[in-house]
Coordinates of C-alpha atoms in Angstrom, one line a residue:
X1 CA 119.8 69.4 116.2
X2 CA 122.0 66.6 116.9
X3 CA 123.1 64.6 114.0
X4 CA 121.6 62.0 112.0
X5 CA 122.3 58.0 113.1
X6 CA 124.3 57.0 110.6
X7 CA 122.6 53.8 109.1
X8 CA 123.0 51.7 106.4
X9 CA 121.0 49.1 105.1
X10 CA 122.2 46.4 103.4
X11 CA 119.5 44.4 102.0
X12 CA 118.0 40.9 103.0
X13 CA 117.0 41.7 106.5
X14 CA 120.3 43.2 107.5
X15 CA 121.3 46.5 108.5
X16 CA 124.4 48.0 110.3
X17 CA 124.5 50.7 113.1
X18 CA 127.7 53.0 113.6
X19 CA 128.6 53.4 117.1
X20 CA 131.6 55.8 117.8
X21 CA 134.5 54.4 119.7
X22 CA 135.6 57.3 122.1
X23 CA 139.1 58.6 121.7
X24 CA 139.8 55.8 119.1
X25 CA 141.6 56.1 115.5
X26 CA 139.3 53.6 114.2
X27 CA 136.0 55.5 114.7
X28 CA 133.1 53.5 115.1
X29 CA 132.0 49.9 115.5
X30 CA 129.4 48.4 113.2
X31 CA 126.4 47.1 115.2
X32 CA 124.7 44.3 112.8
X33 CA 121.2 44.2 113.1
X34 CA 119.6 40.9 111.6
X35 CA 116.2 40.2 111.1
X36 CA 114.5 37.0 112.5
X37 CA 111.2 35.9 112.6
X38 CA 111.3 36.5 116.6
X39 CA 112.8 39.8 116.4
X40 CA 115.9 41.7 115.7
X41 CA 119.4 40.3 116.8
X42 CA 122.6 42.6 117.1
X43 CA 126.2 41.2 115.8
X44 CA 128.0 43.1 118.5
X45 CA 126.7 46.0 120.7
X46 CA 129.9 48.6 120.4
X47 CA 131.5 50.6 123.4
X48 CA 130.1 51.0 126.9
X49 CA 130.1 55.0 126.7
X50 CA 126.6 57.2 127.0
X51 CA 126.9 58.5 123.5
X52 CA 127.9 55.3 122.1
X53 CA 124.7 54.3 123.7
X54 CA 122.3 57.4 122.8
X55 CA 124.0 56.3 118.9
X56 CA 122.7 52.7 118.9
X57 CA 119.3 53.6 120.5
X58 CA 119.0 56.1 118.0
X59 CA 120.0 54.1 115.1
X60 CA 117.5 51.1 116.0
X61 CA 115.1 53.5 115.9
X62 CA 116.1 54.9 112.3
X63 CA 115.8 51.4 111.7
X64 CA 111.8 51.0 113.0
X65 CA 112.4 48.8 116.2
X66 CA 113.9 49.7 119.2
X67 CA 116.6 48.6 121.8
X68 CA 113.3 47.1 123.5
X69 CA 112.5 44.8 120.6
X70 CA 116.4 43.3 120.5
X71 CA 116.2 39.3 120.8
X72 CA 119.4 38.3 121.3
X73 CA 122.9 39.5 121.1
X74 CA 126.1 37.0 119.3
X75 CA 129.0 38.7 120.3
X76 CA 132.3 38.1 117.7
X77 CA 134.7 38.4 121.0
X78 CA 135.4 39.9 124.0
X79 CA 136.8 43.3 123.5
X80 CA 134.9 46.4 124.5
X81 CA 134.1 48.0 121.7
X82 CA 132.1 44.4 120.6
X83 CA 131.1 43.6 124.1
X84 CA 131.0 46.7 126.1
X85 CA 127.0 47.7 125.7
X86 CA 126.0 44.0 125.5
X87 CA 125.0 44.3 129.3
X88 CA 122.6 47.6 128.5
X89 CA 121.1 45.8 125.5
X90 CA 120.1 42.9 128.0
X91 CA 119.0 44.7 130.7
X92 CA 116.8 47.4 128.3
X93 CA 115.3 44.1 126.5
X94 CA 115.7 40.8 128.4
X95 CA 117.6 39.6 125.4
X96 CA 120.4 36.5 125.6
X97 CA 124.2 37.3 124.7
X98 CA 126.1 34.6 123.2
X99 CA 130.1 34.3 122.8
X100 CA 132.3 31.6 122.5
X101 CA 133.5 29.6 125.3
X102 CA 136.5 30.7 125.0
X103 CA 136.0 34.3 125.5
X104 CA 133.7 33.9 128.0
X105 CA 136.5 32.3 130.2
X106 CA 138.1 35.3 129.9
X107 CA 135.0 37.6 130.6
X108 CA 134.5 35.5 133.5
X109 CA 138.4 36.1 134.6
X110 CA 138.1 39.5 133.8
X111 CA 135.2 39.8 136.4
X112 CA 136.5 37.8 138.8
X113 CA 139.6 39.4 139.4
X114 CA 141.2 40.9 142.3
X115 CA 141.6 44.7 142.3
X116 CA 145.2 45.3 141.2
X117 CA 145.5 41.7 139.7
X118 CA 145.8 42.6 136.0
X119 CA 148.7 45.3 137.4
X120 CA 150.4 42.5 138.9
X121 CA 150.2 40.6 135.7
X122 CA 151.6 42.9 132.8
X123 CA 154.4 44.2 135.1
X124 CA 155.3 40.6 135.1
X125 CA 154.6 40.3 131.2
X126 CA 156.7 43.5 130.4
X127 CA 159.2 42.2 131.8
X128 CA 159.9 38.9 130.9
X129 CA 159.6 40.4 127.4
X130 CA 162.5 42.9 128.0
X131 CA 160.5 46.1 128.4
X132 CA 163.0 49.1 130.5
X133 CA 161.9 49.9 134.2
X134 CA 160.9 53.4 132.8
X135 CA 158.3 51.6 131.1
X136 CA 157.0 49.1 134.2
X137 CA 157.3 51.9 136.7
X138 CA 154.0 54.0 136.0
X139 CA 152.1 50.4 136.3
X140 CA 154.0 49.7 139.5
X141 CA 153.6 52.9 141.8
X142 CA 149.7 52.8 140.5
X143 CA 147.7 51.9 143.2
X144 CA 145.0 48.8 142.4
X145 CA 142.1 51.2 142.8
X146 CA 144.2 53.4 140.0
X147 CA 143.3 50.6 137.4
X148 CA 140.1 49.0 137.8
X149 CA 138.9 46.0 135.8
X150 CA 136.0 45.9 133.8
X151 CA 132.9 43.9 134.7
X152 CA 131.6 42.9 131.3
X153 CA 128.3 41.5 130.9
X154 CA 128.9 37.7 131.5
X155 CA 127.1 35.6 128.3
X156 CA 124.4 33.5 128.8
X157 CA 124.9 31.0 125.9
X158 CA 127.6 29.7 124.2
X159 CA 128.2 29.7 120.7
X160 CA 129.7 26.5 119.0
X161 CA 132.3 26.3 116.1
X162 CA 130.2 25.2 113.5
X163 CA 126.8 25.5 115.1
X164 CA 124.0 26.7 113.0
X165 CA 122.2 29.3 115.1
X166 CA 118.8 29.1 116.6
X167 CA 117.8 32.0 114.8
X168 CA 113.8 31.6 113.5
X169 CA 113.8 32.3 109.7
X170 CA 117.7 32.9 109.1
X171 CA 120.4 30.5 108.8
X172 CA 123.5 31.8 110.2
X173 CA 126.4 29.3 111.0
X174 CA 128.8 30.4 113.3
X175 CA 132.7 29.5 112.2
X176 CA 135.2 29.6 115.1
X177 CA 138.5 32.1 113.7
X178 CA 140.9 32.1 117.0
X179 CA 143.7 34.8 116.7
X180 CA 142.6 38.3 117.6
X181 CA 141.0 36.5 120.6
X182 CA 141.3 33.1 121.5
X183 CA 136.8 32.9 121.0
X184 CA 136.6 35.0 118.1
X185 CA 133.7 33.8 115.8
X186 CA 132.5 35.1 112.5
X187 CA 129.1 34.8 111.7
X188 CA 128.1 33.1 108.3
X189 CA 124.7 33.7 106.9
X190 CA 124.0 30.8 104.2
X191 CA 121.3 32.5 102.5
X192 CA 121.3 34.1 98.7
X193 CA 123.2 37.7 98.8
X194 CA 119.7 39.9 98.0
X195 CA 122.0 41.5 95.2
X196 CA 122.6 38.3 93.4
X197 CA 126.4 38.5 94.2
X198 CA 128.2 35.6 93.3
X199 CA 129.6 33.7 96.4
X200 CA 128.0 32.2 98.8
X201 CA 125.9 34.3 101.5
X202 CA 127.5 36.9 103.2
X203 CA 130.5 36.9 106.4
X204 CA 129.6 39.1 109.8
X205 CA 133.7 38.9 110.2
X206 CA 134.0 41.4 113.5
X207 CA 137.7 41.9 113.7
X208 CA 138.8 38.9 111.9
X209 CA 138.8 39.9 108.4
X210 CA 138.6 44.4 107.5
X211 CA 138.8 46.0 104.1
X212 CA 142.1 47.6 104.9
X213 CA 143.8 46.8 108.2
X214 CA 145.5 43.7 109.6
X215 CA 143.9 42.9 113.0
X216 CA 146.1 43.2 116.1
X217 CA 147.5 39.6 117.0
X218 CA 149.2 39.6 120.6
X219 CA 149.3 36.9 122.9
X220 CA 146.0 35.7 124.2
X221 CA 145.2 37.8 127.9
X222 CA 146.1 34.7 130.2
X223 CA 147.7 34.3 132.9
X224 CA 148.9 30.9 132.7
X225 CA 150.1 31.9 129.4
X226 CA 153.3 32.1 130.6
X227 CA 156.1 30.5 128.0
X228 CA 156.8 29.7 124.3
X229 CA 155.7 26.3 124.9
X230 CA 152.0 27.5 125.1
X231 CA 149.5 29.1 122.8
X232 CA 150.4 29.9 118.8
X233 CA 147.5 33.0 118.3
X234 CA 149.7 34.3 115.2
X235 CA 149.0 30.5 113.6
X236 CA 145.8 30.5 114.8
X237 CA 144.7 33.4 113.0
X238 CA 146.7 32.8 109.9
X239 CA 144.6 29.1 109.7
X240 CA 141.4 30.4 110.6
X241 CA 142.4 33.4 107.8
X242 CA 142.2 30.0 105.0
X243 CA 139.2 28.6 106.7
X244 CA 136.9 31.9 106.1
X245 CA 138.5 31.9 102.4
X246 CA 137.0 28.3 101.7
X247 CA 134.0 29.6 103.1
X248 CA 133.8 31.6 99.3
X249 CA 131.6 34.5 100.7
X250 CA 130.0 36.8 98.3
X251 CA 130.3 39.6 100.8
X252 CA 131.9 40.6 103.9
X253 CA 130.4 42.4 106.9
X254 CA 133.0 43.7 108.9
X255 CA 132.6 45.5 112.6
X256 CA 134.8 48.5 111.3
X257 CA 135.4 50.7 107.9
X258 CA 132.9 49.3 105.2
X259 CA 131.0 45.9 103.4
X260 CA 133.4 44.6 100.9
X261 CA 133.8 41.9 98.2
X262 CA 136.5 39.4 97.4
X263 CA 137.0 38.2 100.6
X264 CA 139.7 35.6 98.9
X265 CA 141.6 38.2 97.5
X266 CA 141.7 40.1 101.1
X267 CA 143.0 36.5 102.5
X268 CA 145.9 36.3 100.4
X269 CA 146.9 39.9 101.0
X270 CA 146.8 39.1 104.7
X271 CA 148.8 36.0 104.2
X272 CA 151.4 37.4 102.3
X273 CA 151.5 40.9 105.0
X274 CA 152.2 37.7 107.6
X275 CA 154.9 36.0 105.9
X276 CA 156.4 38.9 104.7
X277 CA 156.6 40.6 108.1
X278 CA 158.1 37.4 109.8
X279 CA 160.8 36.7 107.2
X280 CA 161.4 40.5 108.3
X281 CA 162.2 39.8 111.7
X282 CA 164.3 36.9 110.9
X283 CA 166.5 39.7 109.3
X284 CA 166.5 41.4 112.9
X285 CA 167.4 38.3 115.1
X286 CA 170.5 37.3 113.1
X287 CA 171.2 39.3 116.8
X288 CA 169.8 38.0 119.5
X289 CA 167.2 40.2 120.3
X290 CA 164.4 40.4 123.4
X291 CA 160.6 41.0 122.6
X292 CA 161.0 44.8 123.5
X293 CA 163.9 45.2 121.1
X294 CA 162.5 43.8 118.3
X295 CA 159.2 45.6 119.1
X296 CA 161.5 48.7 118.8
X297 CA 163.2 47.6 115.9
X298 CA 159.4 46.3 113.4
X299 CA 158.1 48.6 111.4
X300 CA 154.6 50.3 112.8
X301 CA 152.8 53.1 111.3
X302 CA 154.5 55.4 113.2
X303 CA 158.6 56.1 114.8
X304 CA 158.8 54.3 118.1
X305 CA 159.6 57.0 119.9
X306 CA 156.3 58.3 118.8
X307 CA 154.1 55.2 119.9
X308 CA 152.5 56.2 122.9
X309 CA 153.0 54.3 125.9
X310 CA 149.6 52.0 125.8
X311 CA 150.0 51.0 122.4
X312 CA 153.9 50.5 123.0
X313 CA 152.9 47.5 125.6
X314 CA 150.2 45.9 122.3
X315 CA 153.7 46.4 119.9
X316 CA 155.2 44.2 122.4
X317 CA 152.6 41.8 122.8
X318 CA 152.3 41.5 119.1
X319 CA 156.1 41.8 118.5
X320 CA 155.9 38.1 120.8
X321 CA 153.2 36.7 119.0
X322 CA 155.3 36.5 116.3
X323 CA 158.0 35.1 117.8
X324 CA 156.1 32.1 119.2
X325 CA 155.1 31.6 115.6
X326 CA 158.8 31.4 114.9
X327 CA 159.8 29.5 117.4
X328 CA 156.9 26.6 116.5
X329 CA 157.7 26.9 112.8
X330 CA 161.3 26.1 113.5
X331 CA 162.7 29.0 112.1
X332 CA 163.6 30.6 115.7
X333 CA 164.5 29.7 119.2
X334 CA 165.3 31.4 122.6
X335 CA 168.9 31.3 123.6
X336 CA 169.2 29.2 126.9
X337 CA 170.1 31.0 130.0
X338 CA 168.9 34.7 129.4
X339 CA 166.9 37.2 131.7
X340 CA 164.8 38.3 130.4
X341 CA 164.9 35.8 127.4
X342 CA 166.8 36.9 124.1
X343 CA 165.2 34.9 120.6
X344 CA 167.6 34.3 117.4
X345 CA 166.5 32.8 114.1
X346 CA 168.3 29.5 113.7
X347 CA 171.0 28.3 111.1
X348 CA 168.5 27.6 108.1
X349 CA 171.6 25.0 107.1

């Protein structure tokens, strides 16, 4: 027999779905399934993969509707295990998929794409950030068939910052929490917590905001992207962190690990993580150091020499993420002339 959908109800209309990430330490995704007077909506879909599929089928059903039923889909951001069965959902139920404008400009990039142009890209990326030709050359003697882009379900509506969603007999305001991904959106529902919890309503948070893990922050996918002068994701995050704390939610319903309260509490742990880490690597550049070498030289959950080589290229792009914090705070700066760049903390005097 195969096993049970795992299912959990949480009260007031709202449910959550787990639906296993393939190959991935984190597990599962949880698919929100919200109420309305016109039908069920999904908070994420989880990843494009046939079990992952056969799971949220399965768990809609444990549920008493079906994939057939679904209304809409509000998708927290981009990334596949949120997005990646959005397109099935639609197609199964005619239902709308919504995302912020700003990750649908990159879904719509993503699709648009020429084979071999996202090779191209982070050859380019690497580096500029430093990274050793034994690192660049499996990307550059791949052939563009070798890494094919996605074609993720393009969205069909746009979710506002701020908007209160057309959802019949819920209210569910959508706050805008850049960082993870220049769209992400959490998902307030102003409505009583059916426990009586004090707070106010309960936070859908996707990848913003988890019990126990800091989200990655790396430099927003863009091409034109290019320089220090550009985006600030670290800052973004770390302002949209104090946004969702005003917010005072009685509980928070994340898209991985578990429901949990004291969603202030979780904010000042994140904060402090975030300015501990970077006075951290202001230790390190009293050298002037490139993105790689500091990437080498943070402290991950694991040695760097036993990062595997795809999550070695997200320690880089997080490892400058930081650094373009720095260097907007003042409390770095690159040092004129290098190739690939070299970034030093400056003379606090």
């Amino acid at each position: 027999m195969p096993p049970a959908p795992r299912v959990y109800e949480h009260g007031g209309g709202v449910a959550s779905v787990a639906v296993t990430i393939p190959d991935n330490p984190l597990g599962h995704t949880l698919v929100h399934v919200v109420d309305t007077d016109r039908g069920p909506v999904l908070v994420d879909t989880g990843w494009d993969d046939p079990g992952s599929w056969a799971e949220l089928c399965e768990g809609l059903t444990a549920l008493g509707t079906s994939v057939r039923d679904v209304r809409g889909v509000l998708v927290t951001h981009h990334h596949p295990d949120h997005h990646g069965l959005s397109g099935r959902v639609r197609e199964a139920s005619g239902a709308w998929i919504a995302m912020h404008a700003a990750d649908i400009a990159v879904v719509r990039r993503t699709r648009e794409a020429e084979p071999g142009a996202w090779r191209g890209y982070l050859v380019a990326k690497l580096e500029g950030a430093g990274a050793p030709a034994s690192h660049t050359a499996p990307l550059r003697a791949a052939r563009p068939g070798d890494l094919p882009l996605p074609r993720p379900a393009l969205p069909d509506r746009e979710i506002g910052a701020g908007e209160l969603l057309d959802l019949p007999g819920r209210r569910l305001r959508a706050v805008w929490t850049p960082g993870h991904t220049p769209g992400h959106v959490c998902l307030h529902l102003e409505e009583a917590h059916p426990a009586n919890l004090p707070g106010r309503g309960r936070l859908f948070s996707g990848d913003h905001l988890l019990p126990g893990i800091s989200p990655h922050i790396g430099l927003y996918e863009d091409p034109d992207d290019a320089g220090p002068g550009l985006g600030d994701p670290l800052g973004d995050y770390l302002d949209s962190l104090e946004r969702v704390a005003r917010l005072g939610a009685a509980e928070v319903l994340p898209a991985h690990q578990h429901a949990f309260t004291g969603a202030g509490a979780r904010v000042a742990e994140l904060l402090a993580h975030h300015e501990e880490r970077l006075t951290g690597l202001l230790a390190l550049l009293a050298t002037p150091l490139t993105p790689w070498q500091l990437a080498e030289r943070m402290e991950w959950n694991r040695p760097w020499a036993r990062i595997p080589y795809g999550s070695r290229t997200i320690a880089v792009s997080e490892a400058e993420a930081h650094l373009r914090h720095l260097v907007k705070q003042g409390r770095a700066e690159p040092v004129p002339g290098g190739a690939p760049v070299t970034y030093v903390a400056c003379d606090p005097s």
